[in-house]
């Protein structure tokens, strides 16, 4: 393959993002690029130009290459989609060897036994929430009755956060993950609020250590394996990823199954399809409204036959790669019987999602609970009537009213 260098074309790269976010639709420009130019230049909302990767093989190649530094996400001059760079000190913005050391510490809280114990709690909670929704009568809101309480309860149990304090971190959540919905000042204030919240939890947990993530962070902090800033910001990163992403995905999967009601009917007819259906929806749903957090080349690197020069910024759109026709047969179709589904829904490489098993279990508990309880479940209004949260990193319905 011939290496090309498009970094100094005279034409200004097209503006990114490519257009407004519409429900779970993937802007067609992504797939055009995936087919014709899977590594291409774009002009970002903040920080100038970047490379956008849309092809499956190119994304995997990029994610596995240690020459792309995640620290770029913390630097103010990095091209990005968010109004502010990340703050240093969390897993998302770490490179080896710091990343490996920190990941090994927090992975303790995601051991299979702990996830298994939480799975039993998930089923209990889903039953309780759906009992309450059924008792209240239609319409019910699947966002407030299911998508929010399930991952929030699980993450507070994993962390050791008192459940009654969940509202304190929830009020910062949407602001923390804003792209255009909030100002820089509001995002900074939310970050400060979450850091204060984590510091308070660490202080309280010192008096009564347990097997939760806060206790794991305290043990590593006291042993000198991480700084207080690293403990706090790593905790925030997991807290946000562990509930905000999951609640968005539960909402999105529920919407997709009811917006295309034949999908829900298919699962009712064959419950053995639930696991592969979850994998297929992880593949096809474009959870992020825009591309990834940025990384920067630490030296000249070739990806997909394109030369990316030292210092240049790169982002990728996972959902485009997961519809790459070079990898997936009939990629635009939602097929619950897809035999080969190596999707990138949880990433690839050293930053592969720590909570993948927990997220899968939450989705299975939520959708399985709906299928068990409400075979006649349907949207309470038209698909176009469903309101969506604007201007956030993760797309999700604001509410999802249903009848049964």
Tab-separated table of C-alpha atoms in Angstrom, residues 59-72 90-107 238 294-296 316 344 346-356:
chain	number	residue	atom	x	y	z
A	59	UNK	CA	-9.373	1.958	14.319
A	60	UNK	CA	-7.978	-1.292	15.758
A	61	UNK	CA	-4.545	-0.493	14.371
A	62	UNK	CA	-4.691	2.965	15.932
A	63	UNK	CA	-5.949	1.790	19.328
A	64	UNK	CA	-3.255	-0.880	19.590
A	65	UNK	CA	-0.375	1.465	18.717
A	66	UNK	CA	1.460	2.849	21.798
A	67	UNK	CA	2.855	5.689	19.709
A	68	UNK	CA	-0.450	7.516	20.084
A	69	UNK	CA	-0.513	9.276	23.438
A	70	UNK	CA	-3.705	9.617	25.466
A	71	UNK	CA	-2.155	12.479	27.430
A	72	UNK	CA	-3.145	14.690	24.510
A	90	UNK	CA	-7.482	9.600	35.184
A	91	UNK	CA	-7.178	6.354	33.246
A	92	UNK	CA	-8.514	7.803	29.987
A	93	UNK	CA	-5.616	10.255	29.770
A	94	UNK	CA	-2.787	7.960	30.927
A	95	UNK	CA	-0.108	6.218	28.898
A	96	UNK	CA	2.059	3.249	29.884
A	97	UNK	CA	3.538	2.557	32.347
A	98	UNK	CA	1.296	4.735	34.535
A	99	UNK	CA	-1.838	3.445	32.852
A	100	UNK	CA	-1.013	-0.207	33.471
A	101	UNK	CA	-0.195	0.428	37.120
A	102	UNK	CA	-3.415	2.346	37.716
A	103	UNK	CA	-5.588	-0.080	35.764
A	104	UNK	CA	-4.260	-3.026	37.763
A	105	UNK	CA	-5.248	-1.257	40.974
A	106	UNK	CA	-8.848	-0.461	40.011
A	107	UNK	CA	-9.419	-3.773	38.203
A	238	UNK	CA	-15.008	5.172	36.564
A	294	UNK	CA	-8.182	12.714	21.198
A	295	UNK	CA	-4.777	11.084	21.095
A	296	UNK	CA	-1.582	12.515	19.621
A	316	UNK	CA	-12.071	7.914	15.745
A	344	UNK	CA	-15.583	-2.388	19.130
A	346	UNK	CA	-16.030	-1.579	24.495
A	347	UNK	CA	-12.908	-0.393	22.731
A	348	UNK	CA	-9.688	-2.205	21.970
A	349	UNK	CA	-6.160	-2.253	23.335
A	350	UNK	CA	-4.992	-1.041	26.719
A	351	UNK	CA	-8.052	1.178	27.244
A	352	UNK	CA	-10.560	-1.653	26.724
A	353	UNK	CA	-13.507	-0.979	29.038
A	354	UNK	CA	-12.938	-2.313	32.555
A	355	UNK	CA	-16.672	-2.517	33.157
A	356	UNK	CA	-17.621	-4.448	30.008
